[in-house]
Amino acid sequence: MIQRMIGRMIQDMIRRGRFITLEGIEGTGKSTHLAMIHDILVATGIQVMVTREPGGTALGEALRQIVLDPDYKGMSADAELLIMFAARAEHLSSLIRPQLALGNWVLCDRFTDATYAYQGGGRGVPLERIAALEDWAQGSLRPDLTLILDAPPAQALARTRKRGRAADRFEQEDLIFFQRVREAYLLRAREYPERYRVVDASRELNEVQSELRYLIHDLAATI
Ligand code: Z5A
């Protein structure tokens, strides 16, 4: 156990790749912008792995199916929390840590901030419980940069409804739920301003993208 913890600490210290996460309530454009950020990094000569949570591995994708399935509408908040961390533990050990250790960058659609926002803010799980699981699963590993795409829930949800597909278990929640999730994201950004950039995603797509382009070029210039 102690050996494994020390091994992880050493891995974190020698890692060379950067870890960037994208967050925000649904419909703020994470998937849309992820592709653009990927292209910018590749054009700069950076090797980048794009992934998502929950998911990113075979086990993670299977857990994603369960946690999004409306048939499990009454799932307890603790079960939901532990599924997120089970998927994350697998993701970290089989993909994220190895990629970072190789010097590759990892660009992830959602990570632990989503747990603070959805399970903490949305479901009311005590934040200390999330922090304990975060320390256990991640050790000292945290993203280098987290971009929070922020928009009023009514506007963001209206965008996703245009897609016309059936709503998953989270998408069936009401506006108040997404307001709590949004507030939880913004609170984290206020508490740890060095790691977060809040981007106003209520603007036109091209305006949001030009700000993101600037932020990513800025980060790439620091390597
Ligand atoms: N979850 C959790 O509870 N706890 C956790 O720890 C983790 C996750 C990791 C799955 O996430 C669910 O898991 C998520 C939280 C939970 N549920 N919710 N809600 P997901 O990331 O796969 O699902 P999502 O957030 O629902 O993604 P999404 O619906 O695909 O949204 P998006 O990626 O942010 O948006 P998009 O697909 O890029 O854009 C939506 C549409 O809006 C699209 O047509 C765009 O062209 C359009 N768009 C985007 N930006 C603009 C602007 N600026 N103007 C106009 N139109 C725009």
Coordinates of N, CA and C and ligand atoms in Angstrom, one line a residue:
M1 N 0.8 -1.2 0.0 CA 0.0 0.0 0.0 C 0.9 1.3 0.0
I2 N 1.8 1.3 1.0 CA 2.7 2.5 1.1 C 3.6 2.6 -0.1
Q3 N 4.1 1.4 -0.6 CA 4.9 1.3 -1.8 C 4.2 1.9 -3.0
R4 N 2.9 1.5 -3.1 CA 2.1 2.0 -4.2 C 1.9 3.5 -4.2
M5 N 1.7 4.0 -2.9 CA 1.5 5.5 -2.8 C 2.8 6.2 -3.2
I6 N 3.9 5.7 -2.7 CA 5.2 6.3 -3.0 C 5.5 6.3 -4.5
G7 N 5.1 5.1 -5.1 CA 5.3 5.0 -6.6 C 4.5 6.0 -7.3
R8 N 3.2 6.3 -6.9 CA 2.4 7.3 -7.5 C 3.0 8.7 -7.4
M9 N 3.5 8.9 -6.1 CA 4.0 10.3 -5.9 C 5.2 10.5 -6.8
I10 N 6.0 9.5 -7.0 CA 7.2 9.7 -7.9 C 6.7 9.9 -9.3
Q11 N 5.7 9.1 -9.7 CA 5.2 9.2 -11.1 C 4.7 10.7 -11.3
D12 N 4.0 11.2 -10.3 CA 3.4 12.6 -10.4 C 4.6 13.6 -10.5
M13 N 5.7 13.3 -9.8 CA 6.8 14.3 -9.8 C 7.5 14.3 -11.1
I14 N 7.6 13.1 -11.7 CA 8.4 13.1 -13.0 C 7.6 13.3 -14.2
R15 N 6.2 13.4 -14.0 CA 5.4 13.5 -15.3 C 5.8 14.8 -16.0
R16 N 5.7 14.8 -17.3 CA 6.1 15.9 -18.1 C 4.9 16.5 -18.9
G17 N 3.9 15.6 -19.1 CA 2.7 16.1 -19.9 C 1.8 17.0 -19.0
R18 N 1.0 17.8 -19.7 CA 0.0 18.6 -19.0 C -1.3 18.0 -19.0
F19 N -2.1 18.3 -18.0 CA -3.4 17.7 -17.8 C -4.4 18.9 -17.9
I20 N -5.3 18.9 -18.9 CA -6.3 20.0 -19.1 C -7.7 19.3 -19.0
T21 N -8.5 20.0 -18.2 CA -9.9 19.4 -18.1 C -10.9 20.5 -18.6
L22 N -12.0 20.1 -19.2 CA -13.1 21.0 -19.5 C -14.3 20.7 -18.7
E23 N -14.9 21.7 -18.2 CA -16.0 21.5 -17.3 C -17.2 22.5 -17.6
G24 N -18.3 22.2 -17.1 CA -19.5 23.1 -17.3 C -20.7 22.2 -17.3
I25 N -21.8 22.9 -17.1 CA -23.1 22.1 -17.2 C -23.3 21.7 -18.7
E26 N -24.2 20.8 -18.9 CA -24.3 20.3 -20.3 C -24.8 21.4 -21.2
G27 N -24.4 21.3 -22.5 CA -24.8 22.3 -23.4 C -23.9 23.6 -23.4
T28 N -22.9 23.6 -22.6 CA -22.0 24.8 -22.6 C -20.9 24.7 -23.7
G29 N -20.9 23.5 -24.4 CA -20.0 23.4 -25.6 C -18.7 22.6 -25.3
K30 N -18.7 21.8 -24.3 CA -17.4 21.1 -24.0 C -17.0 20.2 -25.2
S31 N -17.9 19.4 -25.7 CA -17.5 18.5 -26.8 C -17.1 19.3 -28.0
T32 N -17.8 20.4 -28.3 CA -17.5 21.3 -29.5 C -16.1 21.9 -29.3
H33 N -15.8 22.4 -28.2 CA -14.5 23.1 -28.0 C -13.3 22.1 -27.8
L34 N -13.6 20.9 -27.3 CA -12.5 19.9 -27.1 C -11.8 19.7 -28.5
A35 N -12.6 19.6 -29.5 CA -12.0 19.3 -30.8 C -11.1 20.4 -31.3
M36 N -11.5 21.6 -31.0 CA -10.7 22.8 -31.4 C -9.4 22.9 -30.6
I37 N -9.5 22.6 -29.3 CA -8.3 22.7 -28.4 C -7.3 21.6 -28.9
H38 N -7.9 20.4 -29.2 CA -7.0 19.3 -29.6 C -6.2 19.7 -30.9
D39 N -6.9 20.4 -31.8 CA -6.3 20.8 -33.1 C -5.2 21.8 -32.8
I40 N -5.4 22.7 -31.9 CA -4.4 23.8 -31.6 C -3.2 23.1 -31.0
L41 N -3.4 22.2 -30.1 CA -2.2 21.6 -29.5 C -1.4 20.7 -30.5
V42 N -2.1 20.0 -31.3 CA -1.4 19.2 -32.3 C -0.6 20.1 -33.3
A43 N -1.2 21.2 -33.6 CA -0.5 22.2 -34.5 C 0.7 22.7 -33.9
T44 N 0.7 22.8 -32.5 CA 1.9 23.3 -31.8 C 2.9 22.2 -31.6
G45 N 2.6 21.0 -32.1 CA 3.6 19.9 -32.0 C 3.5 19.1 -30.7
I46 N 2.4 19.3 -30.0 CA 2.2 18.6 -28.7 C 1.4 17.3 -29.0
Q47 N 1.8 16.2 -28.4 CA 1.1 14.9 -28.5 C 0.0 15.0 -27.5
V48 N -1.2 14.8 -27.9 CA -2.4 14.9 -27.0 C -3.4 13.8 -27.1
M49 N -3.8 13.3 -25.9 CA -4.8 12.3 -25.8 C -6.1 12.9 -25.3
V50 N -7.1 12.7 -26.1 CA -8.5 13.3 -25.8 C -9.3 12.1 -25.1
T51 N -9.9 12.4 -24.0 CA -10.6 11.4 -23.3 C -11.8 12.1 -22.6
R52 N -12.6 11.2 -21.9 CA -13.8 11.8 -21.2 C -14.1 11.0 -19.9
E53 N -14.9 11.7 -19.0 CA -15.3 11.0 -17.8 C -16.8 11.2 -17.7
P54 N -17.6 10.3 -17.1 CA -17.1 9.0 -16.9 C -16.8 8.3 -18.2
G55 N -15.8 7.5 -18.2 CA -15.5 6.8 -19.5 C -14.0 6.7 -19.7
G56 N -13.6 6.7 -21.0 CA -12.2 6.7 -21.4 C -11.5 5.3 -21.4
T57 N -12.1 4.3 -20.7 CA -11.6 3.0 -20.7 C -12.8 2.1 -21.0
A58 N -12.5 0.8 -21.2 CA -13.6 -0.2 -21.4 C -14.5 -0.2 -20.2
L59 N -13.9 -0.3 -19.0 CA -14.7 -0.4 -17.8 C -15.4 0.9 -17.5
G60 N -14.7 2.0 -17.7 CA -15.3 3.3 -17.5 C -16.5 3.6 -18.4
E61 N -16.4 3.1 -19.7 CA -17.5 3.3 -20.6 C -18.7 2.5 -20.1
A62 N -18.4 1.3 -19.6 CA -19.5 0.4 -19.1 C -20.2 1.0 -17.9
L63 N -19.4 1.6 -17.0 CA -19.9 2.3 -15.8 C -20.7 3.5 -16.3
R64 N -20.2 4.2 -17.3 CA -21.0 5.4 -17.8 C -22.4 5.0 -18.3
Q65 N -22.5 3.9 -19.0 CA -23.8 3.4 -19.4 C -24.7 3.3 -18.2
I66 N -24.2 2.7 -17.2 CA -25.0 2.5 -16.0 C -25.5 3.8 -15.3
V67 N -24.5 4.7 -15.2 CA -24.8 5.9 -14.4 C -25.7 6.9 -15.2
L68 N -25.7 6.8 -16.5 CA -26.5 7.7 -17.3 C -27.9 7.0 -17.6
D69 N -28.1 5.8 -17.3 CA -29.3 5.0 -17.7 C -30.5 5.5 -16.9
P70 N -31.5 6.0 -17.5 CA -32.7 6.5 -16.8 C -33.4 5.4 -16.0
D71 N -33.2 4.1 -16.4 CA -33.8 3.0 -15.6 C -33.3 3.0 -14.2
Y72 N -32.2 3.6 -13.9 CA -31.7 3.7 -12.5 C -32.0 5.1 -11.9
K73 N -33.1 5.6 -12.2 CA -33.5 6.9 -11.7 C -33.3 7.1 -10.2
G74 N -33.6 6.1 -9.5 CA -33.6 6.3 -8.0 C -32.2 5.9 -7.4
M75 N -31.2 5.8 -8.2 CA -29.8 5.5 -7.7 C -29.5 6.4 -6.5
S76 N -28.9 5.8 -5.4 CA -28.5 6.7 -4.3 C -27.3 7.6 -4.7
A77 N -27.2 8.7 -4.0 CA -26.1 9.6 -4.3 C -24.8 9.0 -4.0
D78 N -24.7 8.2 -3.0 CA -23.4 7.5 -2.6 C -23.0 6.5 -3.7
A79 N -24.0 5.8 -4.2 CA -23.7 4.8 -5.3 C -23.2 5.6 -6.5
E80 N -23.8 6.7 -6.8 CA -23.5 7.5 -8.0 C -22.0 8.0 -7.8
L81 N -21.8 8.5 -6.6 CA -20.4 9.0 -6.3 C -19.3 8.0 -6.5
L82 N -19.6 6.8 -6.0 CA -18.6 5.7 -6.0 C -18.4 5.2 -7.4
I83 N -19.5 5.2 -8.2 CA -19.3 4.8 -9.6 C -18.4 5.8 -10.3
M84 N -18.6 7.1 -10.1 CA -17.7 8.1 -10.7 C -16.3 7.8 -10.4
F85 N -16.0 7.5 -9.1 CA -14.6 7.3 -8.7 C -14.1 5.9 -9.1
A86 N -15.0 4.9 -9.2 CA -14.5 3.6 -9.8 C -14.0 3.8 -11.2
A87 N -14.8 4.5 -12.0 CA -14.5 4.8 -13.4 C -13.2 5.6 -13.4
R88 N -13.1 6.6 -12.5 CA -11.9 7.5 -12.5 C -10.6 6.7 -12.1
A89 N -10.7 5.8 -11.1 CA -9.5 5.1 -10.7 C -9.0 4.3 -11.9
E90 N -9.9 3.6 -12.6 CA -9.5 2.9 -13.8 C -8.8 3.8 -14.9
H91 N -9.5 4.9 -15.1 CA -9.0 5.9 -16.1 C -7.6 6.4 -15.7
L92 N -7.4 6.7 -14.4 CA -6.1 7.2 -14.0 C -5.0 6.2 -14.2
S93 N -5.3 4.9 -13.8 CA -4.2 3.9 -13.8 C -4.0 3.4 -15.2
S94 N -5.0 3.3 -16.1 CA -4.7 2.7 -17.3 C -4.5 3.7 -18.5
L95 N -4.9 4.9 -18.3 CA -4.7 5.9 -19.4 C -4.0 7.2 -18.9
I96 N -4.6 7.9 -18.0 CA -4.2 9.3 -17.7 C -2.7 9.3 -17.2
R97 N -2.4 8.5 -16.1 CA -1.1 8.6 -15.6 C 0.0 8.1 -16.6
P98 N -0.3 6.9 -17.3 CA 0.7 6.5 -18.3 C 1.0 7.5 -19.4
Q99 N -0.1 8.2 -19.8 CA 0.1 9.2 -20.9 C 0.9 10.4 -20.4
L100 N 0.6 10.9 -19.2 CA 1.3 12.0 -18.6 C 2.8 11.6 -18.4
A101 N 3.0 10.4 -18.0 CA 4.4 9.9 -17.7 C 5.2 9.9 -19.0
L102 N 4.5 9.6 -20.1 CA 5.2 9.6 -21.4 C 5.5 11.0 -22.0
G103 N 5.0 12.0 -21.3 CA 5.2 13.4 -21.7 C 4.0 13.9 -22.6
N104 N 3.0 13.0 -22.8 CA 1.9 13.5 -23.6 C 0.9 14.3 -22.8
W105 N 0.2 15.2 -23.5 CA -0.8 16.0 -22.8 C -2.1 15.2 -22.8
V106 N -2.9 15.4 -21.7 CA -4.2 14.7 -21.6 C -5.3 15.8 -21.6
L107 N -6.3 15.7 -22.5 CA -7.4 16.7 -22.6 C -8.6 15.9 -22.2
C108 N -9.2 16.2 -21.1 CA -10.3 15.4 -20.6 C -11.6 16.2 -20.5
D109 N -12.7 15.6 -21.1 CA -14.0 16.2 -21.0 C -14.6 15.7 -19.6
R110 N -14.5 16.6 -18.7 CA -14.9 16.4 -17.3 C -13.9 15.6 -16.5
F111 N -13.8 15.9 -15.2 CA -13.0 15.2 -14.3 C -13.6 15.4 -12.9
T112 N -12.7 15.4 -11.8 CA -13.2 15.5 -10.5 C -14.0 16.7 -10.1
D113 N -13.8 17.8 -10.9 CA -14.6 19.0 -10.6 C -16.1 18.7 -10.9
A114 N -16.3 17.8 -11.8 CA -17.7 17.5 -12.1 C -18.3 16.7 -10.9
T115 N -17.5 16.0 -10.2 CA -18.0 15.3 -9.0 C -18.4 16.3 -7.9
Y116 N -17.5 17.3 -7.7 CA -17.8 18.4 -6.8 C -19.1 19.1 -7.2
A117 N -19.2 19.3 -8.5 CA -20.4 20.1 -8.9 C -21.7 19.3 -8.9
Y118 N -21.6 18.1 -9.5 CA -22.9 17.3 -9.6 C -23.3 16.6 -8.4
Q119 N -22.3 15.8 -7.8 CA -22.6 15.0 -6.6 C -22.6 15.9 -5.4
G120 N -21.6 16.9 -5.4 CA -21.6 17.8 -4.2 C -22.7 18.8 -4.3
G121 N -22.6 19.7 -5.3 CA -23.6 20.8 -5.5 C -25.0 20.3 -5.8
G122 N -25.0 19.4 -6.8 CA -26.3 18.9 -7.3 C -27.0 18.0 -6.3
R123 N -26.3 17.0 -5.8 CA -27.0 16.0 -5.0 C -26.8 16.2 -3.5
G124 N -25.9 17.1 -3.1 CA -25.7 17.5 -1.7 C -24.8 16.5 -0.9
V125 N -24.0 15.7 -1.6 CA -23.0 14.9 -1.0 C -22.0 15.8 -0.3
P126 N -21.6 15.5 1.0 CA -20.7 16.4 1.7 C -19.3 16.5 1.0
L127 N -18.8 17.7 0.8 CA -17.6 17.9 0.0 C -16.4 17.2 0.6
E128 N -16.4 17.0 2.0 CA -15.2 16.3 2.6 C -15.2 14.9 2.1
R129 N -16.3 14.3 1.9 CA -16.4 12.9 1.4 C -15.8 12.8 0.0
I130 N -16.1 13.8 -0.8 CA -15.5 13.8 -2.2 C -14.0 14.0 -2.1
A131 N -13.6 15.0 -1.2 CA -12.2 15.3 -1.1 C -11.4 14.0 -0.7
A132 N -12.0 13.2 0.2 CA -11.3 12.0 0.7 C -11.1 11.0 -0.4
L133 N -12.1 10.9 -1.3 CA -12.0 10.0 -2.4 C -11.0 10.5 -3.4
E134 N -11.1 11.8 -3.6 CA -10.1 12.5 -4.5 C -8.7 12.2 -4.1
D135 N -8.4 12.4 -2.9 CA -7.0 12.1 -2.4 C -6.6 10.6 -2.5
W136 N -7.6 9.8 -2.2 CA -7.3 8.3 -2.3 C -7.1 7.9 -3.8
A137 N -7.9 8.3 -4.7 CA -7.8 7.9 -6.1 C -6.7 8.6 -6.8
Q138 N -6.5 9.9 -6.5 CA -5.6 10.7 -7.3 C -4.2 11.0 -6.7
G139 N -4.1 10.7 -5.4 CA -2.9 11.2 -4.7 C -2.8 12.7 -4.9
S140 N -1.6 13.1 -5.4 CA -1.4 14.6 -5.5 C -1.8 15.1 -6.9
L141 N -2.2 14.2 -7.8 CA -2.5 14.6 -9.2 C -3.8 15.4 -9.3
R142 N -3.6 16.6 -9.8 CA -4.7 17.5 -10.1 C -4.5 18.1 -11.5
P143 N -5.5 18.5 -12.2 CA -5.3 19.1 -13.6 C -4.4 20.4 -13.5
D144 N -3.7 20.6 -14.5 CA -2.8 21.8 -14.6 C -3.7 23.0 -14.9
L145 N -4.7 22.8 -15.7 CA -5.7 23.9 -16.1 C -7.1 23.3 -16.2
T146 N -8.0 24.0 -15.6 CA -9.4 23.6 -15.8 C -10.2 24.7 -16.4
L147 N -10.8 24.5 -17.6 CA -11.6 25.5 -18.2 C -13.0 25.3 -17.9
I148 N -13.7 26.2 -17.2 CA -15.1 26.1 -16.9 C -15.9 26.9 -17.9
L149 N -16.7 26.2 -18.7 CA -17.5 26.9 -19.6 C -18.8 27.2 -18.9
D150 N -19.1 28.5 -18.8 CA -20.2 28.9 -17.9 C -21.3 29.6 -18.7
A151 N -22.5 29.1 -18.5 CA -23.7 29.8 -19.1 C -24.9 29.5 -18.3
P152 N -25.9 30.4 -18.4 CA -27.1 30.1 -17.6 C -27.7 28.8 -18.0
P153 N -28.2 28.0 -17.0 CA -28.7 26.6 -17.4 C -29.8 26.7 -18.4
A154 N -30.7 27.7 -18.4 CA -31.8 27.7 -19.3 C -31.3 27.7 -20.8
Q155 N -30.3 28.6 -21.0 CA -29.7 28.7 -22.3 C -29.0 27.5 -22.7
A156 N -28.1 26.9 -21.8 CA -27.3 25.8 -22.2 C -28.2 24.5 -22.5
L157 N -29.2 24.4 -21.6 CA -30.1 23.2 -21.8 C -30.9 23.3 -23.1
A158 N -31.3 24.5 -23.4 CA -32.1 24.7 -24.7 C -31.2 24.3 -25.9
R159 N -29.9 24.5 -25.8 CA -29.0 24.1 -26.9 C -29.0 22.6 -27.1
T160 N -29.0 21.9 -25.9 CA -28.9 20.4 -26.0 C -30.2 19.8 -26.5
R161 N -31.3 20.4 -26.1 CA -32.6 19.9 -26.5 C -32.8 19.9 -28.0
K162 N -32.1 20.8 -28.7 CA -32.2 20.9 -30.1 C -31.6 19.6 -30.8
R163 N -30.8 18.8 -30.0 CA -30.2 17.6 -30.6 C -31.3 16.5 -30.8
G164 N -32.4 16.6 -30.0 CA -33.5 15.7 -30.2 C -33.3 14.3 -29.8
R165 N -32.2 14.0 -29.0 CA -32.1 12.6 -28.5 C -32.7 12.5 -27.1
A166 N -33.0 11.2 -26.7 CA -33.7 11.0 -25.4 C -32.8 11.5 -24.3
A167 N -33.4 12.0 -23.2 CA -32.6 12.6 -22.1 C -32.0 11.5 -21.2
D168 N -30.8 11.6 -20.8 CA -30.2 10.6 -19.9 C -30.6 10.9 -18.5
R169 N -30.1 10.2 -17.5 CA -30.5 10.3 -16.1 C -30.2 11.7 -15.6
F170 N -29.1 12.3 -16.0 CA -28.8 13.7 -15.5 C -29.6 14.7 -16.2
E171 N -29.8 14.5 -17.5 CA -30.5 15.5 -18.3 C -32.0 15.6 -17.9
Q172 N -32.5 14.6 -17.2 CA -33.9 14.6 -16.7 C -34.0 15.5 -15.5
E173 N -32.9 15.9 -14.9 CA -33.0 16.8 -13.7 C -33.6 18.2 -14.1
D174 N -34.1 18.9 -13.1 CA -34.7 20.2 -13.4 C -33.7 21.3 -13.3
L175 N -34.2 22.5 -13.7 CA -33.3 23.7 -13.8 C -32.6 24.0 -12.5
I176 N -33.3 23.8 -11.4 CA -32.8 24.1 -10.0 C -31.5 23.3 -9.8
F177 N -31.6 22.0 -10.2 CA -30.5 21.1 -10.0 C -29.3 21.7 -10.8
F178 N -29.5 22.1 -12.0 CA -28.4 22.6 -12.8 C -27.9 24.0 -12.3
Q179 N -28.8 24.7 -11.7 CA -28.3 26.0 -11.1 C -27.4 25.7 -9.9
R180 N -27.7 24.7 -9.1 CA -26.8 24.3 -8.0 C -25.4 23.8 -8.6
V181 N -25.5 23.0 -9.6 CA -24.3 22.5 -10.3 C -23.4 23.7 -10.7
R182 N -24.0 24.6 -11.4 CA -23.3 25.8 -11.9 C -22.6 26.5 -10.8
E183 N -23.4 26.8 -9.7 CA -22.9 27.5 -8.6 C -21.7 26.8 -7.9
A184 N -21.8 25.5 -7.9 CA -20.7 24.7 -7.3 C -19.4 24.9 -8.1
Y185 N -19.5 24.9 -9.5 CA -18.4 25.1 -10.3 C -17.8 26.5 -10.0
L186 N -18.7 27.5 -10.0 CA -18.1 28.8 -9.8 C -17.5 29.0 -8.5
L187 N -18.0 28.3 -7.5 CA -17.4 28.4 -6.2 C -16.0 27.9 -6.2
R188 N -15.8 26.7 -6.8 CA -14.5 26.1 -6.9 C -13.5 27.1 -7.6
A189 N -14.0 27.7 -8.7 CA -13.1 28.7 -9.4 C -12.7 29.8 -8.5
R190 N -13.6 30.3 -7.7 CA -13.3 31.4 -6.8 C -12.4 30.9 -5.7
E191 N -12.5 29.7 -5.3 CA -11.7 29.2 -4.2 C -10.2 28.9 -4.6
Y192 N -10.1 28.4 -5.9 CA -8.7 28.0 -6.4 C -8.5 28.7 -7.7
P193 N -8.4 30.1 -7.7 CA -8.3 30.8 -9.0 C -7.1 30.5 -9.8
E194 N -6.0 29.9 -9.2 CA -4.8 29.7 -10.0 C -5.0 28.5 -11.0
R195 N -5.9 27.6 -10.7 CA -6.1 26.5 -11.6 C -7.2 26.6 -12.6
Y196 N -8.2 27.6 -12.3 CA -9.4 27.6 -13.2 C -9.4 28.9 -14.1
R197 N -10.0 28.7 -15.2 CA -10.4 29.9 -16.0 C -11.8 29.7 -16.3
V198 N -12.6 30.7 -16.0 CA -14.1 30.7 -16.3 C -14.3 31.4 -17.6
V199 N -14.9 30.7 -18.5 CA -15.1 31.3 -19.9 C -16.6 31.5 -20.1
D200 N -17.0 32.7 -20.4 CA -18.4 32.9 -20.6 C -18.9 32.3 -21.9
A201 N -19.6 31.1 -21.7 CA -20.0 30.3 -22.9 C -21.4 30.7 -23.4
S202 N -21.9 31.8 -22.8 CA -23.3 32.2 -23.3 C -23.1 33.0 -24.6
R203 N -21.9 33.4 -24.9 CA -21.6 34.2 -26.1 C -21.7 33.4 -27.4
E204 N -21.6 34.1 -28.5 CA -21.5 33.4 -29.8 C -20.3 32.4 -29.8
L205 N -20.5 31.4 -30.6 CA -19.5 30.3 -30.7 C -18.1 30.9 -31.0
N206 N -18.0 31.8 -32.0 CA -16.7 32.2 -32.4 C -16.0 33.1 -31.3
E207 N -16.8 33.8 -30.5 CA -16.2 34.6 -29.4 C -15.7 33.7 -28.4
V208 N -16.4 32.6 -28.0 CA -16.0 31.7 -27.0 C -14.7 31.0 -27.5
Q209 N -14.7 30.7 -28.8 CA -13.5 30.0 -29.3 C -12.3 30.9 -29.3
S210 N -12.5 32.1 -29.6 CA -11.2 33.0 -29.7 C -10.6 33.1 -28.3
E211 N -11.5 33.2 -27.2 CA -10.9 33.3 -25.9 C -10.2 32.0 -25.5
L212 N -10.8 30.8 -25.9 CA -10.2 29.5 -25.6 C -8.8 29.4 -26.3
R213 N -8.8 29.9 -27.6 CA -7.6 29.8 -28.4 C -6.5 30.6 -27.6
Y214 N -6.8 31.7 -27.1 CA -5.8 32.6 -26.4 C -5.3 31.8 -25.2
L215 N -6.2 31.3 -24.4 CA -5.8 30.6 -23.2 C -4.9 29.4 -23.4
I216 N -5.2 28.6 -24.5 CA -4.5 27.4 -24.8 C -3.1 27.8 -25.3
H217 N -3.0 28.8 -26.2 CA -1.7 29.3 -26.7 C -0.8 29.7 -25.5
D218 N -1.5 30.4 -24.6 CA -0.8 30.9 -23.4 C -0.2 29.7 -22.6
L219 N -1.0 28.7 -22.4 CA -0.5 27.5 -21.7 C 0.6 26.8 -22.4
A220 N 0.4 26.6 -23.7 CA 1.4 25.9 -24.6 C 2.7 26.7 -24.6
A221 N 2.7 28.0 -24.4 CA 3.9 28.8 -24.5 C 4.7 28.6 -23.2
T222 N 4.1 28.0 -22.2 CA 4.9 27.9 -20.9 C 5.7 26.6 -20.9
I223 N 5.6 25.8 -21.9 CA 6.4 24.5 -21.9 C 7.8 24.7 -22.5
Ligands
Z5A1 N1 -21.0 13.5 -14.2 C1 -21.2 13.5 -12.9 O1 -22.3 13.6 -12.4 N2 -20.1 13.4 -12.1 C2 -18.8 13.3 -12.5 O2 -17.9 13.1 -11.8 C3 -18.7 13.2 -14.0 C4 -19.8 13.3 -14.8 C5 -17.3 13.0 -14.6 C6 -22.2 12.9 -18.6 O3 -21.4 14.0 -19.0 C7 -22.8 13.2 -17.3 O4 -22.0 12.7 -16.2 C8 -23.0 14.7 -17.0 C9 -22.5 14.9 -15.6 C10 -22.2 13.5 -15.1 N3 -24.4 14.9 -17.2 N4 -24.9 16.0 -17.4 N5 -25.6 16.8 -17.5 P1 -21.2 14.4 -20.5 O5 -20.1 15.4 -20.5 O6 -21.0 13.3 -21.4 O7 -22.6 15.0 -21.0 P2 -23.0 16.4 -21.2 O8 -22.5 17.5 -20.2 O9 -24.5 16.2 -21.1 O10 -22.4 16.8 -22.6 P3 -23.2 17.5 -23.7 O11 -24.6 17.4 -23.6 O12 -22.6 16.9 -25.0 O13 -22.8 19.0 -23.6 P4 -21.5 19.8 -24.1 O14 -20.5 18.9 -24.6 O15 -21.2 20.8 -23.1 O16 -22.1 20.6 -25.3 P5 -21.9 20.4 -26.9 O17 -22.4 19.0 -27.3 O18 -20.5 20.8 -27.4 O19 -22.9 21.5 -27.5 C11 -24.3 21.3 -27.4 C12 -24.9 22.1 -28.6 O20 -24.8 23.5 -28.4 C13 -24.3 21.8 -29.9 O21 -25.3 21.7 -30.9 C14 -23.3 23.0 -30.1 O22 -23.1 23.3 -31.5 C15 -24.1 24.1 -29.5 N6 -23.3 25.2 -28.9 C16 -22.2 25.0 -28.1 N7 -21.7 26.2 -27.8 C17 -22.5 27.1 -28.4 C18 -22.5 28.6 -28.5 N8 -21.6 29.3 -27.8 N9 -23.4 29.2 -29.2 C19 -24.4 28.4 -29.9 N10 -24.4 27.1 -29.9 C20 -23.5 26.5 -29.1

